[in-house]
XYZ file of C-alpha atoms in Angstrom:
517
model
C 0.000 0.000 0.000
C 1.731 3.605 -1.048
C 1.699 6.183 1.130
C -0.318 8.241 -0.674
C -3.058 5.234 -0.720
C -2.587 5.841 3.127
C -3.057 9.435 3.041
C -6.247 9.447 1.169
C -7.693 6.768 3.682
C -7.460 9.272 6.870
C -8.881 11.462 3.883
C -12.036 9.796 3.660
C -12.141 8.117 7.142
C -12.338 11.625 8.845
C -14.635 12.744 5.977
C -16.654 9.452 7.200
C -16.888 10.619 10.711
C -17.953 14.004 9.918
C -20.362 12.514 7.541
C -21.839 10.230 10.297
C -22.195 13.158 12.477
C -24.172 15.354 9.939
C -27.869 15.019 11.549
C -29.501 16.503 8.335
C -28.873 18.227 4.626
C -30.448 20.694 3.600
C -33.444 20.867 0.682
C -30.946 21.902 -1.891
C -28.954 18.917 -1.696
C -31.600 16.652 -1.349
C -32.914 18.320 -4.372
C -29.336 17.737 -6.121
C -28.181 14.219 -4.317
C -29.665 11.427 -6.201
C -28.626 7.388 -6.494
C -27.259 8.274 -9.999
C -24.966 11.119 -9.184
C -23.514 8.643 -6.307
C -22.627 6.108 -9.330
C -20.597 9.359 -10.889
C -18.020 9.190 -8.426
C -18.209 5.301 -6.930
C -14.990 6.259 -4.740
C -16.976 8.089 -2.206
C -19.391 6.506 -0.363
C -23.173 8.022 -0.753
C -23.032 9.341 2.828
C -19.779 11.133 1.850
C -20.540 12.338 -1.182
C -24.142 13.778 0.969
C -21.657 15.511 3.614
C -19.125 17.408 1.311
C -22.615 18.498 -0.998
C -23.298 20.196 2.348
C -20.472 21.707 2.641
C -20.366 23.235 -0.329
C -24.350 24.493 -0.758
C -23.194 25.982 3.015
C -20.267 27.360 2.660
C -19.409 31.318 1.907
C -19.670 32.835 -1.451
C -16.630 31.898 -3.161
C -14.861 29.665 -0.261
C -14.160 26.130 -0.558
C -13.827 24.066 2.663
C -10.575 22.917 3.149
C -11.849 19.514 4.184
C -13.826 19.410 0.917
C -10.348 20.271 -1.148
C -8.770 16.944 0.867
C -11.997 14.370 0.012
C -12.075 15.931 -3.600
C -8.146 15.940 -4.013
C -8.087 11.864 -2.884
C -11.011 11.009 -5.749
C -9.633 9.495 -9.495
C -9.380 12.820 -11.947
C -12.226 11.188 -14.162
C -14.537 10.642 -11.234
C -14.170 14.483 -10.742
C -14.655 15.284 -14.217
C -17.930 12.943 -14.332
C -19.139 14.865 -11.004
C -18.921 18.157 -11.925
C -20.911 17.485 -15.768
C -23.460 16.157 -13.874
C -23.484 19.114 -10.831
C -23.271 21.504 -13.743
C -25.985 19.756 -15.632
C -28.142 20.004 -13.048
C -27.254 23.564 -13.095
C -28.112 24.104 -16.250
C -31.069 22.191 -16.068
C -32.884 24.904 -13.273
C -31.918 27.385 -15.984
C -28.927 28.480 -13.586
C -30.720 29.298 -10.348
C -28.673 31.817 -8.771
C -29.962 29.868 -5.346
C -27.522 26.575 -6.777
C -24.450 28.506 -7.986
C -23.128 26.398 -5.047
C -22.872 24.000 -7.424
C -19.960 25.643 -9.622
C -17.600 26.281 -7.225
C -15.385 23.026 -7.358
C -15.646 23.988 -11.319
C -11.577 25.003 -10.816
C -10.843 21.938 -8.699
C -11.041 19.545 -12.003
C -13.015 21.208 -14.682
C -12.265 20.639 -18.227
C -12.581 21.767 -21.926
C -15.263 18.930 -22.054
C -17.452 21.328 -19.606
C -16.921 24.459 -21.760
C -19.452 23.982 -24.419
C -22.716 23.384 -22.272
C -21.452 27.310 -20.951
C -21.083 28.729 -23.972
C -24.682 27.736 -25.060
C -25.792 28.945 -21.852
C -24.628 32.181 -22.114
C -25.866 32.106 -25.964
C -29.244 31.267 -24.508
C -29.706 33.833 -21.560
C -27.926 36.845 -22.793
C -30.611 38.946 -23.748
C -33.757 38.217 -20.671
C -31.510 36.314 -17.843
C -28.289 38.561 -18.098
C -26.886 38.296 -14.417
C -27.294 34.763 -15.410
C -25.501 34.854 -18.615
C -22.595 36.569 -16.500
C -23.000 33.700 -14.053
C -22.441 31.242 -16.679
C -19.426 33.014 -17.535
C -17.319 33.271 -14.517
C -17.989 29.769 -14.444
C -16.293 29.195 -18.000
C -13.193 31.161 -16.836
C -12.967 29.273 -13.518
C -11.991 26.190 -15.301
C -9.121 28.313 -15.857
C -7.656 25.864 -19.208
C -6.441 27.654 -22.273
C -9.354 26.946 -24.215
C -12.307 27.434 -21.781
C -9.934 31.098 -21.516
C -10.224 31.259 -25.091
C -13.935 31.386 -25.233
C -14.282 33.768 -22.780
C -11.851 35.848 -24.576
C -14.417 34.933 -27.440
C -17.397 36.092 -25.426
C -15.405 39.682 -25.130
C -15.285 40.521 -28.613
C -18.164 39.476 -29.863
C -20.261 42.022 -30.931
C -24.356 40.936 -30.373
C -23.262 40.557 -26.955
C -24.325 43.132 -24.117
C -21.739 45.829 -22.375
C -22.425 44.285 -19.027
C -21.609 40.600 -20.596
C -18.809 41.779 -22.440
C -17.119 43.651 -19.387
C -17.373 40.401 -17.316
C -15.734 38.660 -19.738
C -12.683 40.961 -19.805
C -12.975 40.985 -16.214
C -12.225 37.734 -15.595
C -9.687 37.590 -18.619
C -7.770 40.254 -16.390
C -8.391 38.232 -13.179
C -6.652 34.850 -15.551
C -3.659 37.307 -16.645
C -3.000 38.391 -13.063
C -3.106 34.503 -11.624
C -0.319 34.114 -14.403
C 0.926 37.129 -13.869
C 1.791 38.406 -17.302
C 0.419 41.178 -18.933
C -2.708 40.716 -20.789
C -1.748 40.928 -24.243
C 0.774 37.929 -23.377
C -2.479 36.387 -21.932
C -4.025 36.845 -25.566
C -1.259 34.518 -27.285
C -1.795 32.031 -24.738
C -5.163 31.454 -24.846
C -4.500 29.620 -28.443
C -4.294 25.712 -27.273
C -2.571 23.448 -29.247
C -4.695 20.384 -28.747
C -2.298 18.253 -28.640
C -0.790 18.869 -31.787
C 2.511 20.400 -31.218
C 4.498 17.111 -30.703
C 6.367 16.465 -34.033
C 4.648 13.155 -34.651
C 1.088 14.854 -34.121
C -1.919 13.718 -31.251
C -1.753 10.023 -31.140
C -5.395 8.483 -30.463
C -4.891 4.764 -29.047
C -7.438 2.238 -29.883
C -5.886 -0.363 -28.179
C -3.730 -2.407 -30.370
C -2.371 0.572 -32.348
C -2.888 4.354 -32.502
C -3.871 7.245 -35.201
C -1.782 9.796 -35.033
C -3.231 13.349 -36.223
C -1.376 16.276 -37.373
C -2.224 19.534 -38.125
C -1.969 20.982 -42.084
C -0.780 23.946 -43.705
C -4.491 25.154 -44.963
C -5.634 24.481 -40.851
C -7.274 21.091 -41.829
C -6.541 17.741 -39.679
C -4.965 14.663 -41.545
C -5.439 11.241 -39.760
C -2.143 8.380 -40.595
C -2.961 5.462 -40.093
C 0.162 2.891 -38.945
C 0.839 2.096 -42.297
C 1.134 5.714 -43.424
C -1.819 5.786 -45.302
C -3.409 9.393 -44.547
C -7.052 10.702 -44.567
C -9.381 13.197 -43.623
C -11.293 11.974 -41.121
C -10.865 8.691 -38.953
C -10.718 5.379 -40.840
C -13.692 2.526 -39.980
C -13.540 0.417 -36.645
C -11.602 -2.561 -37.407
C -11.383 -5.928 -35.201
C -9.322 -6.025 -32.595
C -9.883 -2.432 -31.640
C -10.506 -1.464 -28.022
C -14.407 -0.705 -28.182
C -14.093 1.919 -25.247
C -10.883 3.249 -26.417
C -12.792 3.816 -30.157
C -15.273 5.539 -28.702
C -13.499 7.822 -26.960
C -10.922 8.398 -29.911
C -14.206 9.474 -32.025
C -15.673 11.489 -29.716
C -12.224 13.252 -29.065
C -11.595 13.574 -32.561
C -14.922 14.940 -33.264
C -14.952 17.552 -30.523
C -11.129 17.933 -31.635
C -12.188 19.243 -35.281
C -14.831 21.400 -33.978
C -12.758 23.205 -31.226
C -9.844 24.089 -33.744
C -12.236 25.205 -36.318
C -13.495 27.622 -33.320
C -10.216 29.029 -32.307
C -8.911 29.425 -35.816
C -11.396 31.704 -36.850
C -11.462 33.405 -33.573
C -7.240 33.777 -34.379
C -8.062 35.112 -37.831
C -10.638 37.729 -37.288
C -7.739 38.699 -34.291
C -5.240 39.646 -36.904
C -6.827 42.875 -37.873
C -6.598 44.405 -34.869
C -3.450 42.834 -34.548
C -2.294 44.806 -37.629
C -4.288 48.002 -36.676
C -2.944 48.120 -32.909
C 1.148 47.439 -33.990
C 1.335 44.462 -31.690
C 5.108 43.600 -31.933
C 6.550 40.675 -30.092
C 10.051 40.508 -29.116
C 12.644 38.266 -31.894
C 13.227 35.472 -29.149
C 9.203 35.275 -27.970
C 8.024 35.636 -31.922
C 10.239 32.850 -32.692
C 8.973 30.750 -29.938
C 5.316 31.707 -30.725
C 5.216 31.635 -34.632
C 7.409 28.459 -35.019
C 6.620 26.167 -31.959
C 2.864 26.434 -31.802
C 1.116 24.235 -34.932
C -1.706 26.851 -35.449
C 0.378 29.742 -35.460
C 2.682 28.443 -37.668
C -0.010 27.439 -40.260
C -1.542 31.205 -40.030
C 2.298 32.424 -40.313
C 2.969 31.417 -43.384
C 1.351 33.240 -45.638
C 1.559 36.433 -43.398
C 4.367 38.920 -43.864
C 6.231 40.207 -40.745
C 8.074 43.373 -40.117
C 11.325 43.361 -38.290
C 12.265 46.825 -36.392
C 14.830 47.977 -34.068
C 14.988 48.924 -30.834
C 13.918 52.490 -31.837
C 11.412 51.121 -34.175
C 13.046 51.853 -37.131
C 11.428 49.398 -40.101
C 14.782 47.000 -40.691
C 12.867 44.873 -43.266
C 10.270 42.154 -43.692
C 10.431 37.901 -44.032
C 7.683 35.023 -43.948
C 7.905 31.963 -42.631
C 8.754 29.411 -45.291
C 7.558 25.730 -44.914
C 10.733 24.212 -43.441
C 10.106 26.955 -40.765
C 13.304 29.126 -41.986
C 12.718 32.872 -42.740
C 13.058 33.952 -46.051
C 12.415 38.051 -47.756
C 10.660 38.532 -50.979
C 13.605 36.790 -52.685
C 14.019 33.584 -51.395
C 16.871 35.010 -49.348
C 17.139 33.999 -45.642
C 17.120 36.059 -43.061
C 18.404 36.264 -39.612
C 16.587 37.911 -36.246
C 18.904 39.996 -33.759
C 17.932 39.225 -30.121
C 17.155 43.114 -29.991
C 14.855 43.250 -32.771
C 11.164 43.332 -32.636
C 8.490 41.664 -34.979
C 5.456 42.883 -35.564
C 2.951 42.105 -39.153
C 3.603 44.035 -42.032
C 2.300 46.751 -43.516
C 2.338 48.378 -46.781
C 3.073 51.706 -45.264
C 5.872 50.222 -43.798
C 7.575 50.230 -47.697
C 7.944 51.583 -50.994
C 5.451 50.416 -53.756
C 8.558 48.063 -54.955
C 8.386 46.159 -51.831
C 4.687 45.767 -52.066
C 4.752 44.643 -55.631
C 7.530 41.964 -54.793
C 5.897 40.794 -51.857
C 2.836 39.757 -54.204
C 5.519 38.146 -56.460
C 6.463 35.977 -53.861
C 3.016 34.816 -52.698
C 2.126 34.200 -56.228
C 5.222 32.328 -56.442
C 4.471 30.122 -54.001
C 0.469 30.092 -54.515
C -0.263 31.204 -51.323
C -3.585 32.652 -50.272
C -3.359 35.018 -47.648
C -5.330 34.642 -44.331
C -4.795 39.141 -44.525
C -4.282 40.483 -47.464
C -1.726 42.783 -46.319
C -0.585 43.922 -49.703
C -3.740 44.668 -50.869
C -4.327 47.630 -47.970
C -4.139 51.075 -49.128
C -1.389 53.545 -48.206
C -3.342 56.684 -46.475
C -1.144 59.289 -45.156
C -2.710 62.249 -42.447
C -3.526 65.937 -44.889
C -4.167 68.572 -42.500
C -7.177 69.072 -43.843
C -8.371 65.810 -42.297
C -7.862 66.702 -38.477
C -9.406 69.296 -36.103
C -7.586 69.103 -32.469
C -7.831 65.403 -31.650
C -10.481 63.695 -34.507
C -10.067 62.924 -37.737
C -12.268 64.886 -40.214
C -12.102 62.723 -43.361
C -14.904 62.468 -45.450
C -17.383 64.563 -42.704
C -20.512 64.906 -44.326
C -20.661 62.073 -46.498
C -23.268 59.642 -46.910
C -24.548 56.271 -47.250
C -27.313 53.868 -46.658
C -27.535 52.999 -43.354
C -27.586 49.169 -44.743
C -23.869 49.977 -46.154
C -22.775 51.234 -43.124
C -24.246 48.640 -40.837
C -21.918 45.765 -43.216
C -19.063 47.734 -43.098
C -19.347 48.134 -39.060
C -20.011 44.851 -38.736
C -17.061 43.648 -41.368
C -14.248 45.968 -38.969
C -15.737 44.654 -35.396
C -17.516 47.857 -34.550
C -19.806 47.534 -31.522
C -23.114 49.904 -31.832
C -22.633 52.891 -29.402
C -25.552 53.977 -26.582
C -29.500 54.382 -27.777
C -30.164 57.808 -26.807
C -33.697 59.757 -27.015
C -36.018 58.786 -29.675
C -34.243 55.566 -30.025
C -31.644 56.843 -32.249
C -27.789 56.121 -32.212
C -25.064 58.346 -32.932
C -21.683 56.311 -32.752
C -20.014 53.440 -33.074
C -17.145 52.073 -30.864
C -13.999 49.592 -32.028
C -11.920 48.337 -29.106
C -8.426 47.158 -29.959
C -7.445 45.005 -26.721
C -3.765 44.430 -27.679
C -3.475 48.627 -27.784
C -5.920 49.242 -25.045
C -7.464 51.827 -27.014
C -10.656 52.675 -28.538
C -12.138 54.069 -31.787
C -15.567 55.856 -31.582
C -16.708 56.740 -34.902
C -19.549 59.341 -34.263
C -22.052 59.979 -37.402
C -25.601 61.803 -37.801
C -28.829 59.786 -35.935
C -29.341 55.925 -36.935
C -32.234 54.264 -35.674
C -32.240 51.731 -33.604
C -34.529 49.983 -35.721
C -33.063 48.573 -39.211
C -33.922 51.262 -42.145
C -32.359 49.756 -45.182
C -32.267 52.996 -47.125
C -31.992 55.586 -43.989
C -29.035 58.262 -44.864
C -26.366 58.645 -42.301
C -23.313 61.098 -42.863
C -20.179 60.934 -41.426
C -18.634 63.053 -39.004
C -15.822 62.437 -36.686
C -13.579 59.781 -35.607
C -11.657 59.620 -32.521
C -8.853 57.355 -30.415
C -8.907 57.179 -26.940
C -6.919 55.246 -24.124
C -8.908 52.778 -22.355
C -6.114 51.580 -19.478
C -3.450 53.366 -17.370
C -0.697 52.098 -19.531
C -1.895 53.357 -22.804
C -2.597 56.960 -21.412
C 0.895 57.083 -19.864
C 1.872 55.888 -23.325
C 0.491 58.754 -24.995
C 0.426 61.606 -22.533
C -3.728 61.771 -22.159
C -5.997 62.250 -19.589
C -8.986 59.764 -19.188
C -11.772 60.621 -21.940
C -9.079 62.963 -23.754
C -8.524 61.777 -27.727
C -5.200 60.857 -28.924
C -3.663 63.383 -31.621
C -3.807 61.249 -34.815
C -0.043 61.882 -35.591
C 0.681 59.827 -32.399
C -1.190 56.878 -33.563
C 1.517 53.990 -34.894
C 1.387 54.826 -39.184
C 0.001 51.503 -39.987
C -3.492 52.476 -37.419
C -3.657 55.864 -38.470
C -4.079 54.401 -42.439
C -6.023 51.418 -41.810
C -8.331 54.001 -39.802
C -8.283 56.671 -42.267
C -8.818 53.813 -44.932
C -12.252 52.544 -43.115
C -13.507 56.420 -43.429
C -12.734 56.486 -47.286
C -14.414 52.882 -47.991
C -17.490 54.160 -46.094
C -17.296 57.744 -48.215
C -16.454 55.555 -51.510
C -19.711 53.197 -50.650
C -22.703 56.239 -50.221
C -23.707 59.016 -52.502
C -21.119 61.672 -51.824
C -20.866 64.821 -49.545
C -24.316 66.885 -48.804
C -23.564 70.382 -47.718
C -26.848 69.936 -45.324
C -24.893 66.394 -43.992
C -25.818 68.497 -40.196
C -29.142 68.668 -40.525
C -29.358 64.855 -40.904
């Protein structure tokens, strides 16, 4: 007998003694307890499992007995995981009671991605009537605390439909996550990408018994099964005899939730590289490196991005891709070396001359590579006086559109819709860029709440503030003061002024009565 065998048998033998002692539980674990949650964790015996129930539905908000930790600490990892589904389930079930949130809290104690998607439908399904529910829901997602279940909560706070009071718990809880790691948040950001397995060099193997699959990750973000013979596929070959019937389910369920979860956080990674671009997100040589090369799904987005290197004063030093063999190569196939002092941030055309540019679509060509950003594509849009007064930019005031163009084009860039005011009209619209900690409110003449397919709006004004203590100490302002556009990094100040001539290019022109609107 090991001595941790020993250990966990004073564990349970105290627990056992308390348990005995425990004259009566209370109508919320009676209304919980039930002969088939017992047979979730067979470990504990039923009286236990009654006692520590107790303890938890009694306990202080947010506290976890410490003689609950021991009994739950001493039970097999998959008997925990089976408990809490079936806690949570129950949960779910009373449409998240706030009178059972008891019920969450061992939720960090042994929670896992397989508990993340019945939270992310609740919080799809009570958003709009049962919204200190939806919130509820998801602390409870970013108490499992695993890069993924981090990742959708990260989701949650950039998604658009979603209410201000949702969206601020979200990034509340991503700060509480960056703080428990203790890195800034932005670092948080490129952490939340999980690899699912997929970084070892020989891919995820998935044992059936006898033999295992192994899957690795592709170039184009698709999965490719081998087989032991080599033979490759999309998707998992037929059962064959001899294979462990338990072991084959669990490989297909794995490999089913596997493809759906990557397809989740690949497009969450794509529509984050934007704002990546926009904000001037640079990552030191060594951590870029590490991040872009070591990680299978950002090495797949890497390679058909193009990276700028600058030095330690920013100055633009050049630009490389990734190349397949995971060297780095320029627009001609030469290779290129990183200093240690250099920083790497993406590319962008303002960053060159139009030869560069032109080169750089060459290459790509070259190598027919589609771009997940079309980097060389984005227009080159330089500040005229003309366009600022004091802190906004002044572009295109006055012109119109539709208000059905201008609702696509917010939508397309990530713009949330800004505060209904009186008469149920709206007058801005609000980008956040996280990795800057700024934000861009675009205000415009009165858009009703209500969708008008052919209502006129004009343009008037956009504006960058600082959202955090370390961007206004970046840029010398004061909290609700805007940011003089010639501060703004080159590359945000285009892609900016480039969003207010799309919207000008996509309406009817300027109106000299554009106020009256």
């Amino acid at each position: 007998v090991s001595e941790l065998d020993l250990m966990s048998a004073d564990v349970l033998a105290a627990a056992l003694t308390q348990a005995q002692a425990l004259k009566r539980v209370s109508k919320a674990v009676e209304g919980v307890y039930s002969d088939a949650l017992a047979q979730r964790m067979p470990s504990l015996e039923p009286i236990i499992l009654r006692w520590l129930l107790q303890q938890l539905a009694t306990a202080p908000d947010g506290t976890i007995p410490r003689s609950v930790k021991r009994v739950w600490g001493s039970c097999p990892a998959l008997e925990r995981v089976s408990l809490l589904d079936a806690l949570l389930q129950h949960w779910l079930a009373q449409d998240g009671n706030p009178k059972l949130n008891w019920l969450l809290r061992l939720l960090p104690l042994g929670g896992d991605d397989r508990l993340v998607g019945p939270l992310q439908d609740a919080v799809k399904a009570w958003y709009k009537k049962r919204k200190p529910r939806a919130v509820q829901a998801v602390k409870a997602l970013a108490s499992i605390d695993t890069t993924f279940a981090l990742s959708q909560v990260q989701a949650i706070s950039e998604t658009r439909k979603y209410t201000d009071v949702l969206i601020q718990a979200a990034r509340e809880e991503l700060q509480r996550a960056a703080q428990r790691r203790q890195i800034p948040l932005r670092n948080l950001y490129d952490e939340l990408v999980p690899d699912f397995g997929l970084g070892n060099a020989d891919g995820l193997a998935l044992d059936v018994g006898p033999y295992a699959y192994r899957v690795v990750l592709r170039g184009d973000l698709s999965l490719q099964v081998i087989n032991p013979q080599g033979k490759t596929s999309k998707s998992l070959p037929k059962a064959k005899a001899g294979e462990d019937p338990l072991l084959r389910a669990d490989v297909e369920a794995r490999f089913k939730r596997l493809r759906k979860d990557l397809k989740t956080v690949a497009d969450q990674q794509l529509k984050r590289l934007p704002g990546l671009l926009m904000s001037g997100r640079s990552w030191p040589a060594e951590r870029w490196c590490k991040q872009f090369t070591e990680h299978p799904l950002f090495r797949s987005l890497a390679q058909s991005l193009i990276w700028s290197r600058r030095g330690p004063d920013g100055t633009v030093l050049g630009s490389f891709r990734l190349a397949e063999d995971l060297s780095l190569i320029d627009y001609e196939d030469e290779p290129v070396e990183l200093a240690d002092d250099e920083q790497i941030a993406l590319w962008h055309p303002i960053d060159s001359d139009t030869t560069v540019s032109e080169a750089w679509r060459q290459h790509l060509d070259d190598y027919a590579l589609s771009p997940v950003l079309a980097q060389v594509d984005l227009p080159v849009l330089r500040l005229q006086p003309e366009w600022q007064k004091e802190a906004a930019l002044i572009a295109y005031q006055g012109h119109t559109l539709s208000m059905g163009k201008f609702k696509g084009l917010m939508a397309r860039w990530g713009y949330r819709v800004g505060a209904t005011e009186d008469g149920g009209y709206i007058y801005e619209h609000v980008l956040v860029l996280e990795e800057a900690q700024l934000q861009v409110e675009l205000v415009h003449t009165a858009m009703p709440a209500w969708f008008d397919q052919d209502h006129t709006i004009a343009l008037d004004r956009m504006t960058v503030y600082a959202i955090a203590d370390a961007s206004r100490k970046q840029y010398g302002v004061k909290r609700g003061q805007g940011i003089e556009p010639q501060q703004l990094p080159p590359a945000m100040l285009s892609m900016l002024l480039a969003q207010l001539q799309e919207l000008a290019q996509s309406g009817e022109g300027y109106r000299a009565d554009w106020g009256k609107l």
